[in-house]
Amino acid sequence: MKTLRKAVIPVAGLGTRFLPATKAQPKEMLPLVDTPVIQYVVEEAIRAGIESIVLVTGRGKGAIENHFDVAYELEDTLRRRGKQEDLDLVRDITHLAQFAYVRQGEPLGLGHAVLCARHAVGDEPFALLLGDDVFDERDSALESLITAYQATGKSVVGVQEVPEEHVSRYGIVSGSSGSGTAWDVTAIVEKPRPEDAPSRWAVVGRYVLEPPVFEHLAALQPGVGGEYQLTDALAILAREGRLVAAPIPARRYDTGNKLDYLKANVEFALKREDLRSDFAAYLKDLVKGF
Ligand code: UTP
C-alpha cells in the first residue's frame, strides 16, 4: 500500500459567513485562543505523518503564507531582546512541514480548488483537509481515514452523523452497516433536503483521495450553487465502487460558523494549563447572571 506524503488544504474561499471579520483577512487566520485555525489543521496533518502541504490560496490570503514563512524582522527583534521562548515559538512554525502554494484565481468552488492542486500533487494519493474544519487535537481525525485507506485501497471521506435539520449543509453519504468501521459508499449527495438525504452521515472536511479524482474534477460542470462541487466527482468514485466512508470519532468545530467558532475558543481555552482555572472561574461567575 502506498504511503501518504502529501496533503492539500484549500483556503481560497471568501468566508462570507464571517463578515466583516473576513473583509480584509482570511477566516483561516482567525485565532483559537492564540493560534490561527489553519495552524491546527496543518499540525493535524503532520501528526498523521504528512510531510508536504499544498495550500490552495487566493486573493487576500497572503497572511497565511506569511504565517508559515520566516519573519526575519520579528525574529531579529526577539533575538536582540533575548526573548528565546517567543523566538522558538515563531521559528518552529516555519519548520512544521514543506509548504507549496498554488493560486485559485476565482473561488469557483471546492472541486475547482482541489483541481488547482493537481500538478503540485502529481500521480499519488493525497489527504485533503478543509482549512476551517478543526478537530480536537487529542483525537486523530485524519488518522482514522488513513487507516481506512490502507485497509481498503479506496478513496475515503471522513463522516459524522448530524441532526436531520443540518443535512442540507453537507454532502451526505449512503448509510453504514452499523459496525462502526469504514463502509462502501454507494451514493453521495450535496446539500440534500432532509426528505431526499440517503442518511444523516455528513462529510466533514477530511478526505483521502486517489489521483483518478482529478480526471473526474476536470470533467465537471458547475453543480449546486453554480460552483464546481467536489461531491459530484466523489459521486463518480462511489458509482465505480471506489469510495468508502470512515466515521471520525473526534469533536469537530466548523470555525467558519460563528457559533462553532465561539464554542471552539471556549473549549480550547479550557484545555490550556495556563488559562483553565482563571477562565473556568470567570465562566462560572458569568453564567450565574443568566
Ligand atoms: P466553505 O464553503 O466553508 O468556505 O469551504 P467559504 O466559501 O469560504 O465560506 P462561506 O460559506 O463564504 O462563509 C470550505 C473550504 O474550502 C475552501 C474554503 O477556503 C474553506 O477552507 N474553498 C471554498 C476554496 O478554497 N475555494 C472555493 O472556491 C471554495
Short mmCIF file of N, CA and C in Angstrom, two decimals, residues 81-256:
data_model
loop_
_atom_site.label_atom_id
_atom_site.label_comp_id
_atom_site.label_asym_id
_atom_site.label_seq_id
_atom_site.Cartn_x
_atom_site.Cartn_y
_atom_site.Cartn_z
N ARG A 81 16.18 41.12 21.91
CA ARG A 81 15.58 41.36 23.23
C ARG A 81 15.72 40.15 24.16
N GLY A 82 16.33 39.09 23.65
CA GLY A 82 16.55 37.90 24.48
C GLY A 82 15.28 37.12 24.77
N LYS A 83 14.29 37.26 23.90
CA LYS A 83 13.01 36.55 24.12
C LYS A 83 13.08 35.19 23.42
N GLN A 84 13.85 34.28 24.00
CA GLN A 84 14.12 33.00 23.34
C GLN A 84 12.86 32.15 23.17
N GLU A 85 11.99 32.15 24.18
CA GLU A 85 10.79 31.31 24.10
C GLU A 85 9.88 31.76 22.95
N ASP A 86 9.68 33.08 22.84
CA ASP A 86 8.86 33.61 21.75
C ASP A 86 9.52 33.33 20.40
N LEU A 87 10.84 33.46 20.37
CA LEU A 87 11.58 33.23 19.13
C LEU A 87 11.39 31.78 18.67
N ASP A 88 11.50 30.84 19.60
CA ASP A 88 11.31 29.42 19.26
C ASP A 88 9.90 29.18 18.74
N LEU A 89 8.92 29.81 19.40
CA LEU A 89 7.52 29.64 19.01
C LEU A 89 7.31 30.07 17.56
N VAL A 90 7.89 31.22 17.22
CA VAL A 90 7.72 31.79 15.88
C VAL A 90 8.48 30.96 14.85
N ARG A 91 9.70 30.54 15.20
CA ARG A 91 10.53 29.81 14.23
C ARG A 91 10.01 28.39 13.98
N ASP A 92 9.47 27.75 15.02
CA ASP A 92 9.01 26.36 14.87
C ASP A 92 7.93 26.24 13.80
N ILE A 93 7.12 27.28 13.65
CA ILE A 93 6.02 27.24 12.67
C ILE A 93 6.57 27.06 11.26
N THR A 94 7.71 27.70 10.99
CA THR A 94 8.32 27.63 9.67
C THR A 94 8.78 26.21 9.33
N HIS A 95 9.15 25.46 10.38
CA HIS A 95 9.73 24.13 10.14
C HIS A 95 8.71 22.99 10.27
N LEU A 96 7.43 23.35 10.38
CA LEU A 96 6.42 22.30 10.58
C LEU A 96 6.40 21.29 9.44
N ALA A 97 6.50 21.78 8.20
CA ALA A 97 6.41 20.88 7.03
C ALA A 97 7.04 21.60 5.85
N GLN A 98 7.02 20.91 4.68
CA GLN A 98 7.37 21.59 3.43
C GLN A 98 6.09 22.21 2.89
N PHE A 99 6.11 23.49 2.59
CA PHE A 99 4.89 24.14 2.11
C PHE A 99 5.02 24.52 0.63
N ALA A 100 3.95 24.30 -0.12
CA ALA A 100 3.87 24.78 -1.50
C ALA A 100 2.53 25.49 -1.65
N TYR A 101 2.50 26.49 -2.51
CA TYR A 101 1.28 27.29 -2.67
C TYR A 101 0.85 27.29 -4.13
N VAL A 102 -0.44 27.07 -4.36
CA VAL A 102 -0.99 27.28 -5.70
C VAL A 102 -2.16 28.25 -5.55
N ARG A 103 -2.45 28.99 -6.62
CA ARG A 103 -3.50 30.00 -6.54
C ARG A 103 -4.76 29.52 -7.24
N GLN A 104 -5.88 29.79 -6.62
CA GLN A 104 -7.17 29.62 -7.29
C GLN A 104 -7.61 31.04 -7.66
N GLY A 105 -7.60 31.34 -8.95
CA GLY A 105 -7.85 32.71 -9.41
C GLY A 105 -9.19 33.24 -8.95
N GLU A 106 -10.21 32.41 -9.02
CA GLU A 106 -11.56 32.80 -8.59
C GLU A 106 -12.10 31.70 -7.70
N PRO A 107 -12.86 32.04 -6.65
CA PRO A 107 -13.41 30.98 -5.78
C PRO A 107 -14.60 30.29 -6.45
N LEU A 108 -14.30 29.35 -7.34
CA LEU A 108 -15.34 28.70 -8.13
C LEU A 108 -15.85 27.42 -7.48
N GLY A 109 -15.47 27.19 -6.23
CA GLY A 109 -15.98 26.00 -5.53
C GLY A 109 -14.85 25.08 -5.10
N LEU A 110 -15.18 24.20 -4.15
CA LEU A 110 -14.18 23.30 -3.57
C LEU A 110 -13.60 22.36 -4.62
N GLY A 111 -14.45 21.85 -5.53
CA GLY A 111 -13.96 20.94 -6.58
C GLY A 111 -12.90 21.63 -7.43
N HIS A 112 -13.16 22.88 -7.77
CA HIS A 112 -12.22 23.66 -8.58
C HIS A 112 -10.93 23.91 -7.79
N ALA A 113 -11.06 24.21 -6.49
CA ALA A 113 -9.87 24.46 -5.65
C ALA A 113 -8.97 23.22 -5.62
N VAL A 114 -9.58 22.04 -5.48
CA VAL A 114 -8.77 20.81 -5.41
C VAL A 114 -8.09 20.56 -6.76
N LEU A 115 -8.81 20.83 -7.85
CA LEU A 115 -8.23 20.63 -9.18
C LEU A 115 -7.00 21.54 -9.38
N CYS A 116 -7.02 22.73 -8.78
CA CYS A 116 -5.87 23.65 -8.89
C CYS A 116 -4.59 23.03 -8.33
N ALA A 117 -4.73 22.05 -7.42
CA ALA A 117 -3.56 21.43 -6.78
C ALA A 117 -3.02 20.23 -7.58
N ARG A 118 -3.65 19.93 -8.72
CA ARG A 118 -3.33 18.70 -9.45
C ARG A 118 -1.84 18.54 -9.74
N HIS A 119 -1.22 19.58 -10.29
CA HIS A 119 0.19 19.43 -10.70
C HIS A 119 1.12 19.39 -9.50
N ALA A 120 0.73 20.07 -8.43
CA ALA A 120 1.56 20.05 -7.22
C ALA A 120 1.50 18.67 -6.55
N VAL A 121 0.38 17.98 -6.69
CA VAL A 121 0.22 16.66 -6.06
C VAL A 121 0.86 15.57 -6.92
N GLY A 122 0.65 15.65 -8.24
CA GLY A 122 1.17 14.61 -9.14
C GLY A 122 0.35 13.34 -9.03
N ASP A 123 0.99 12.21 -9.39
CA ASP A 123 0.26 10.96 -9.51
C ASP A 123 0.39 10.13 -8.23
N GLU A 124 -0.10 10.67 -7.12
CA GLU A 124 -0.05 9.90 -5.86
C GLU A 124 -1.27 10.23 -5.00
N PRO A 125 -1.65 9.31 -4.09
CA PRO A 125 -2.79 9.61 -3.23
C PRO A 125 -2.46 10.77 -2.30
N PHE A 126 -3.47 11.50 -1.89
CA PHE A 126 -3.21 12.67 -1.02
C PHE A 126 -4.35 12.83 -0.03
N ALA A 127 -4.01 13.49 1.09
CA ALA A 127 -5.05 13.84 2.07
C ALA A 127 -5.59 15.21 1.68
N LEU A 128 -6.86 15.43 1.95
CA LEU A 128 -7.47 16.75 1.73
C LEU A 128 -8.09 17.17 3.06
N LEU A 129 -7.69 18.34 3.54
CA LEU A 129 -8.22 18.84 4.82
C LEU A 129 -8.80 20.23 4.57
N LEU A 130 -10.04 20.47 4.92
CA LEU A 130 -10.60 21.80 4.75
C LEU A 130 -10.03 22.73 5.82
N GLY A 131 -9.66 23.93 5.37
CA GLY A 131 -8.89 24.83 6.21
C GLY A 131 -9.67 25.48 7.34
N ASP A 132 -10.98 25.24 7.41
CA ASP A 132 -11.74 25.85 8.51
C ASP A 132 -12.39 24.81 9.41
N ASP A 133 -12.18 23.53 9.13
CA ASP A 133 -12.71 22.46 9.98
C ASP A 133 -11.61 22.01 10.94
N VAL A 134 -11.86 22.15 12.25
CA VAL A 134 -10.85 21.79 13.25
C VAL A 134 -11.40 20.67 14.12
N PHE A 135 -10.56 19.69 14.42
CA PHE A 135 -10.94 18.59 15.32
C PHE A 135 -10.11 18.69 16.59
N ASP A 136 -10.67 18.20 17.68
CA ASP A 136 -9.96 18.15 18.94
C ASP A 136 -8.63 17.43 18.72
N GLU A 137 -7.53 18.10 19.09
CA GLU A 137 -6.21 17.53 18.76
C GLU A 137 -5.85 16.33 19.62
N ARG A 138 -6.66 16.04 20.66
CA ARG A 138 -6.38 14.83 21.46
C ARG A 138 -6.81 13.57 20.70
N ASP A 139 -7.67 13.74 19.66
CA ASP A 139 -8.04 12.61 18.81
C ASP A 139 -7.28 12.77 17.49
N SER A 140 -7.32 11.74 16.64
CA SER A 140 -6.57 11.86 15.38
C SER A 140 -7.53 11.68 14.23
N ALA A 141 -8.18 12.78 13.84
CA ALA A 141 -9.22 12.68 12.82
C ALA A 141 -8.68 12.09 11.52
N LEU A 142 -7.61 12.69 10.99
CA LEU A 142 -7.09 12.23 9.69
C LEU A 142 -6.58 10.79 9.78
N GLU A 143 -6.04 10.43 10.93
CA GLU A 143 -5.50 9.06 11.06
C GLU A 143 -6.58 8.00 10.87
N SER A 144 -7.83 8.28 11.30
CA SER A 144 -8.87 7.25 11.09
C SER A 144 -9.13 7.05 9.60
N LEU A 145 -8.96 8.11 8.80
CA LEU A 145 -9.15 7.96 7.35
C LEU A 145 -7.98 7.19 6.72
N ILE A 146 -6.78 7.48 7.20
CA ILE A 146 -5.61 6.80 6.63
C ILE A 146 -5.68 5.30 6.93
N THR A 147 -6.14 4.96 8.13
CA THR A 147 -6.32 3.54 8.47
C THR A 147 -7.30 2.90 7.49
N ALA A 148 -8.41 3.58 7.20
CA ALA A 148 -9.42 3.03 6.28
C ALA A 148 -8.84 2.93 4.86
N TYR A 149 -8.03 3.92 4.47
CA TYR A 149 -7.42 3.89 3.13
C TYR A 149 -6.48 2.70 3.01
N GLN A 150 -5.69 2.48 4.06
CA GLN A 150 -4.73 1.38 3.99
C GLN A 150 -5.42 0.02 4.03
N ALA A 151 -6.58 -0.05 4.67
CA ALA A 151 -7.32 -1.32 4.72
C ALA A 151 -8.05 -1.61 3.40
N THR A 152 -8.50 -0.56 2.69
CA THR A 152 -9.37 -0.79 1.52
C THR A 152 -8.71 -0.45 0.19
N GLY A 153 -7.71 0.46 0.21
CA GLY A 153 -7.09 0.92 -1.05
C GLY A 153 -8.00 1.83 -1.85
N LYS A 154 -9.09 2.29 -1.23
CA LYS A 154 -10.05 3.16 -1.95
C LYS A 154 -10.00 4.57 -1.37
N SER A 155 -10.51 5.55 -2.15
CA SER A 155 -10.64 6.91 -1.62
C SER A 155 -11.58 6.90 -0.42
N VAL A 156 -11.34 7.83 0.51
CA VAL A 156 -12.08 7.83 1.78
C VAL A 156 -12.65 9.21 2.07
N VAL A 157 -13.89 9.26 2.54
CA VAL A 157 -14.42 10.51 3.09
C VAL A 157 -14.62 10.32 4.59
N GLY A 158 -14.23 11.33 5.37
CA GLY A 158 -14.47 11.29 6.82
C GLY A 158 -15.89 11.76 7.07
N VAL A 159 -16.64 11.02 7.91
CA VAL A 159 -18.06 11.37 8.13
C VAL A 159 -18.40 11.40 9.61
N GLN A 160 -19.42 12.19 9.91
CA GLN A 160 -20.03 12.20 11.25
C GLN A 160 -21.54 12.30 11.07
N GLU A 161 -22.27 11.73 12.03
CA GLU A 161 -23.73 11.79 11.97
C GLU A 161 -24.19 13.17 12.44
N VAL A 162 -25.07 13.82 11.68
CA VAL A 162 -25.54 15.16 12.06
C VAL A 162 -27.06 15.12 12.26
N PRO A 163 -27.62 16.08 13.02
CA PRO A 163 -29.08 16.11 13.17
C PRO A 163 -29.76 16.32 11.82
N GLU A 164 -30.98 15.79 11.70
CA GLU A 164 -31.70 15.85 10.42
C GLU A 164 -31.80 17.27 9.87
N GLU A 165 -31.99 18.25 10.78
CA GLU A 165 -32.16 19.63 10.29
C GLU A 165 -30.87 20.23 9.75
N HIS A 166 -29.74 19.52 9.90
CA HIS A 166 -28.47 20.05 9.39
C HIS A 166 -28.00 19.37 8.10
N VAL A 167 -28.72 18.33 7.63
CA VAL A 167 -28.18 17.58 6.48
C VAL A 167 -28.05 18.45 5.23
N SER A 168 -28.88 19.51 5.13
CA SER A 168 -28.84 20.35 3.93
C SER A 168 -27.61 21.28 3.91
N ARG A 169 -26.74 21.18 4.92
CA ARG A 169 -25.49 21.97 4.92
C ARG A 169 -24.30 21.18 4.38
N TYR A 170 -24.48 19.87 4.17
CA TYR A 170 -23.32 18.99 3.93
C TYR A 170 -23.51 18.12 2.68
N GLY A 171 -22.40 17.45 2.28
CA GLY A 171 -22.51 16.29 1.41
C GLY A 171 -22.90 15.12 2.29
N ILE A 172 -23.92 14.36 1.86
CA ILE A 172 -24.42 13.25 2.69
C ILE A 172 -24.20 11.93 1.93
N VAL A 173 -23.65 10.94 2.65
CA VAL A 173 -23.36 9.64 2.01
C VAL A 173 -24.42 8.60 2.40
N SER A 174 -24.48 7.54 1.59
CA SER A 174 -25.36 6.42 1.93
C SER A 174 -24.89 5.79 3.24
N GLY A 175 -25.85 5.28 4.00
CA GLY A 175 -25.59 4.93 5.41
C GLY A 175 -24.75 3.70 5.65
N SER A 176 -24.38 3.53 6.92
CA SER A 176 -23.45 2.49 7.33
C SER A 176 -24.17 1.18 7.63
N SER A 177 -23.36 0.14 7.78
CA SER A 177 -23.89 -1.15 8.19
C SER A 177 -24.06 -1.17 9.71
N GLY A 178 -23.57 -0.11 10.36
CA GLY A 178 -23.70 -0.01 11.81
C GLY A 178 -22.57 -0.65 12.58
N SER A 179 -21.52 -1.10 11.88
CA SER A 179 -20.42 -1.80 12.56
C SER A 179 -19.43 -0.84 13.22
N GLY A 180 -19.50 0.44 12.87
CA GLY A 180 -18.56 1.41 13.45
C GLY A 180 -17.27 1.53 12.65
N THR A 181 -17.04 0.65 11.68
CA THR A 181 -15.84 0.78 10.83
C THR A 181 -16.24 1.34 9.46
N ALA A 182 -15.24 1.50 8.56
CA ALA A 182 -15.50 2.11 7.25
C ALA A 182 -16.45 1.26 6.42
N TRP A 183 -17.27 1.93 5.59
CA TRP A 183 -18.19 1.19 4.72
C TRP A 183 -18.16 1.75 3.30
N ASP A 184 -18.58 0.90 2.34
CA ASP A 184 -18.62 1.33 0.94
C ASP A 184 -19.73 2.34 0.74
N VAL A 185 -19.39 3.44 0.06
CA VAL A 185 -20.40 4.46 -0.25
C VAL A 185 -21.01 4.14 -1.61
N THR A 186 -22.34 4.03 -1.65
CA THR A 186 -22.99 3.75 -2.93
C THR A 186 -23.58 5.04 -3.53
N ALA A 187 -23.80 6.05 -2.68
CA ALA A 187 -24.33 7.32 -3.18
C ALA A 187 -23.85 8.44 -2.28
N ILE A 188 -23.66 9.62 -2.89
CA ILE A 188 -23.29 10.82 -2.12
C ILE A 188 -24.00 12.01 -2.78
N VAL A 189 -24.65 12.82 -1.96
CA VAL A 189 -25.47 13.92 -2.49
C VAL A 189 -25.06 15.22 -1.80
N GLU A 190 -24.91 16.31 -2.58
CA GLU A 190 -24.52 17.59 -1.99
C GLU A 190 -25.74 18.33 -1.46
N LYS A 191 -25.69 18.75 -0.21
CA LYS A 191 -26.72 19.57 0.43
C LYS A 191 -28.16 19.15 0.10
N PRO A 192 -28.52 17.89 0.41
CA PRO A 192 -29.88 17.44 0.09
C PRO A 192 -30.92 18.02 1.06
N ARG A 193 -32.18 18.06 0.62
CA ARG A 193 -33.27 18.35 1.57
C ARG A 193 -33.38 17.13 2.49
N PRO A 194 -33.79 17.32 3.75
CA PRO A 194 -33.84 16.17 4.67
C PRO A 194 -34.60 14.99 4.09
N GLU A 195 -35.71 15.26 3.37
CA GLU A 195 -36.51 14.15 2.84
C GLU A 195 -35.81 13.40 1.70
N ASP A 196 -34.78 14.04 1.07
CA ASP A 196 -34.06 13.37 -0.02
C ASP A 196 -32.73 12.77 0.43
N ALA A 197 -32.33 13.03 1.69
CA ALA A 197 -31.00 12.60 2.13
C ALA A 197 -30.94 11.08 2.28
N PRO A 198 -29.86 10.45 1.78
CA PRO A 198 -29.75 8.99 1.90
C PRO A 198 -29.47 8.52 3.34
N SER A 199 -29.01 9.43 4.21
CA SER A 199 -28.75 9.09 5.62
C SER A 199 -28.52 10.42 6.35
N ARG A 200 -28.00 10.35 7.57
CA ARG A 200 -27.60 11.58 8.28
C ARG A 200 -26.08 11.64 8.43
N TRP A 201 -25.36 10.80 7.61
CA TRP A 201 -23.89 10.78 7.69
C TRP A 201 -23.31 11.85 6.76
N ALA A 202 -22.72 12.88 7.39
CA ALA A 202 -22.24 14.04 6.64
C ALA A 202 -20.72 14.00 6.46
N VAL A 203 -20.26 14.44 5.30
CA VAL A 203 -18.82 14.54 5.03
C VAL A 203 -18.30 15.80 5.73
N VAL A 204 -17.27 15.61 6.57
CA VAL A 204 -16.87 16.71 7.47
C VAL A 204 -15.40 17.13 7.32
N GLY A 205 -15.02 17.51 6.13
CA GLY A 205 -13.76 18.23 5.97
C GLY A 205 -12.47 17.43 5.98
N ARG A 206 -12.56 16.09 5.90
CA ARG A 206 -11.33 15.29 5.81
C ARG A 206 -11.55 14.20 4.76
N TYR A 207 -10.54 14.02 3.90
CA TYR A 207 -10.63 13.06 2.79
C TYR A 207 -9.25 12.45 2.55
N VAL A 208 -9.23 11.23 1.99
CA VAL A 208 -8.01 10.70 1.38
C VAL A 208 -8.41 10.34 -0.05
N LEU A 209 -7.72 10.90 -1.02
CA LEU A 209 -8.18 10.75 -2.41
C LEU A 209 -7.10 10.14 -3.29
N GLU A 210 -7.54 9.30 -4.22
CA GLU A 210 -6.67 8.69 -5.20
C GLU A 210 -6.62 9.60 -6.44
N PRO A 211 -5.49 9.59 -7.19
CA PRO A 211 -5.33 10.52 -8.30
C PRO A 211 -6.46 10.53 -9.34
N PRO A 212 -7.19 9.40 -9.61
CA PRO A 212 -8.25 9.49 -10.62
C PRO A 212 -9.30 10.56 -10.33
N VAL A 213 -9.37 11.03 -9.07
CA VAL A 213 -10.36 12.07 -8.75
C VAL A 213 -10.11 13.32 -9.61
N PHE A 214 -8.85 13.56 -9.99
CA PHE A 214 -8.55 14.76 -10.79
C PHE A 214 -9.20 14.67 -12.18
N GLU A 215 -9.23 13.45 -12.77
CA GLU A 215 -9.89 13.27 -14.08
C GLU A 215 -11.35 13.67 -13.97
N HIS A 216 -11.99 13.20 -12.90
CA HIS A 216 -13.41 13.48 -12.71
C HIS A 216 -13.64 14.97 -12.45
N LEU A 217 -12.73 15.60 -11.69
CA LEU A 217 -12.87 17.04 -11.41
C LEU A 217 -12.72 17.86 -12.69
N ALA A 218 -11.78 17.43 -13.55
CA ALA A 218 -11.52 18.18 -14.79
C ALA A 218 -12.72 18.15 -15.72
N ALA A 219 -13.55 17.11 -15.59
CA ALA A 219 -14.70 16.96 -16.50
C ALA A 219 -15.98 17.55 -15.90
N LEU A 220 -15.89 18.16 -14.73
CA LEU A 220 -17.11 18.63 -14.03
C LEU A 220 -17.81 19.80 -14.72
N GLN A 221 -19.11 19.84 -14.58
CA GLN A 221 -19.92 21.03 -14.89
C GLN A 221 -20.29 21.66 -13.55
N PRO A 222 -20.57 22.98 -13.54
CA PRO A 222 -20.99 23.59 -12.27
C PRO A 222 -22.21 22.88 -11.70
N GLY A 223 -22.22 22.68 -10.37
CA GLY A 223 -23.34 21.98 -9.72
C GLY A 223 -24.12 22.90 -8.81
N VAL A 224 -24.49 22.42 -7.62
CA VAL A 224 -25.29 23.19 -6.65
C VAL A 224 -24.62 24.55 -6.42
N GLY A 225 -25.41 25.65 -6.51
CA GLY A 225 -24.90 27.00 -6.24
C GLY A 225 -24.00 27.53 -7.35
N GLY A 226 -23.96 26.85 -8.53
CA GLY A 226 -23.13 27.32 -9.63
C GLY A 226 -21.65 27.04 -9.40
N GLU A 227 -21.31 26.30 -8.33
CA GLU A 227 -19.91 26.01 -8.02
C GLU A 227 -19.52 24.62 -8.53
N TYR A 228 -18.22 24.43 -8.74
CA TYR A 228 -17.72 23.10 -9.11
C TYR A 228 -17.60 22.29 -7.83
N GLN A 229 -18.47 21.30 -7.70
CA GLN A 229 -18.62 20.59 -6.43
C GLN A 229 -17.74 19.34 -6.38
N LEU A 230 -16.91 19.26 -5.35
CA LEU A 230 -16.12 18.05 -5.13
C LEU A 230 -17.05 16.83 -5.03
N THR A 231 -18.20 17.04 -4.40
CA THR A 231 -19.15 15.93 -4.21
C THR A 231 -19.52 15.27 -5.54
N ASP A 232 -19.63 16.06 -6.62
CA ASP A 232 -20.01 15.48 -7.91
C ASP A 232 -18.93 14.52 -8.42
N ALA A 233 -17.66 14.85 -8.17
CA ALA A 233 -16.56 13.95 -8.57
C ALA A 233 -16.56 12.71 -7.66
N LEU A 234 -16.85 12.92 -6.38
CA LEU A 234 -16.89 11.77 -5.44
C LEU A 234 -18.03 10.83 -5.80
N ALA A 235 -19.12 11.39 -6.33
CA ALA A 235 -20.28 10.55 -6.72
C ALA A 235 -19.87 9.57 -7.81
N ILE A 236 -18.95 9.99 -8.69
CA ILE A 236 -18.49 9.08 -9.74
C ILE A 236 -17.66 7.95 -9.11
N LEU A 237 -16.78 8.31 -8.16
CA LEU A 237 -15.99 7.28 -7.46
C LEU A 237 -16.93 6.29 -6.77
N ALA A 238 -18.01 6.83 -6.16
CA ALA A 238 -18.97 5.96 -5.45
C ALA A 238 -19.61 4.98 -6.44
N ARG A 239 -20.02 5.50 -7.61
CA ARG A 239 -20.66 4.62 -8.61
C ARG A 239 -19.69 3.55 -9.10
N GLU A 240 -18.39 3.90 -9.12
CA GLU A 240 -17.38 2.92 -9.56
C GLU A 240 -17.00 1.94 -8.44
N GLY A 241 -17.57 2.13 -7.26
CA GLY A 241 -17.23 1.25 -6.13
C GLY A 241 -15.86 1.57 -5.54
N ARG A 242 -15.42 2.85 -5.70
CA ARG A 242 -14.06 3.23 -5.28
C ARG A 242 -14.06 4.24 -4.13
N LEU A 243 -15.17 4.30 -3.36
CA LEU A 243 -15.25 5.29 -2.28
C LEU A 243 -15.77 4.63 -1.00
N VAL A 244 -15.07 4.88 0.12
CA VAL A 244 -15.58 4.41 1.41
C VAL A 244 -15.73 5.59 2.37
N ALA A 245 -16.59 5.40 3.36
CA ALA A 245 -16.80 6.41 4.41
C ALA A 245 -16.19 5.89 5.70
N ALA A 246 -15.44 6.76 6.38
CA ALA A 246 -14.85 6.39 7.68
C ALA A 246 -15.38 7.34 8.74
N PRO A 247 -16.03 6.80 9.78
CA PRO A 247 -16.52 7.69 10.85
C PRO A 247 -15.35 8.30 11.61
N ILE A 248 -15.45 9.59 11.93
CA ILE A 248 -14.38 10.27 12.66
C ILE A 248 -14.80 10.42 14.12
N PRO A 249 -14.11 9.71 15.03
CA PRO A 249 -14.51 9.76 16.44
C PRO A 249 -13.82 10.93 17.16
N ALA A 250 -14.12 12.15 16.75
CA ALA A 250 -13.45 13.31 17.37
C ALA A 250 -14.41 14.49 17.37
N ARG A 251 -14.31 15.33 18.40
CA ARG A 251 -15.11 16.55 18.47
C ARG A 251 -14.69 17.48 17.33
N ARG A 252 -15.70 17.98 16.57
CA ARG A 252 -15.40 18.83 15.41
C ARG A 252 -15.96 20.23 15.60
N TYR A 253 -15.21 21.21 15.09
CA TYR A 253 -15.67 22.59 15.12
C TYR A 253 -15.60 23.14 13.69
N ASP A 254 -16.72 23.63 13.17
CA ASP A 254 -16.71 24.33 11.88
C ASP A 254 -16.45 25.79 12.19
N THR A 255 -15.18 26.18 12.14
CA THR A 255 -14.82 27.52 12.60
C THR A 255 -15.25 28.61 11.63
N GLY A 256 -15.79 28.22 10.46
CA GLY A 256 -16.36 29.21 9.54
C GLY A 256 -17.77 29.61 9.96
#
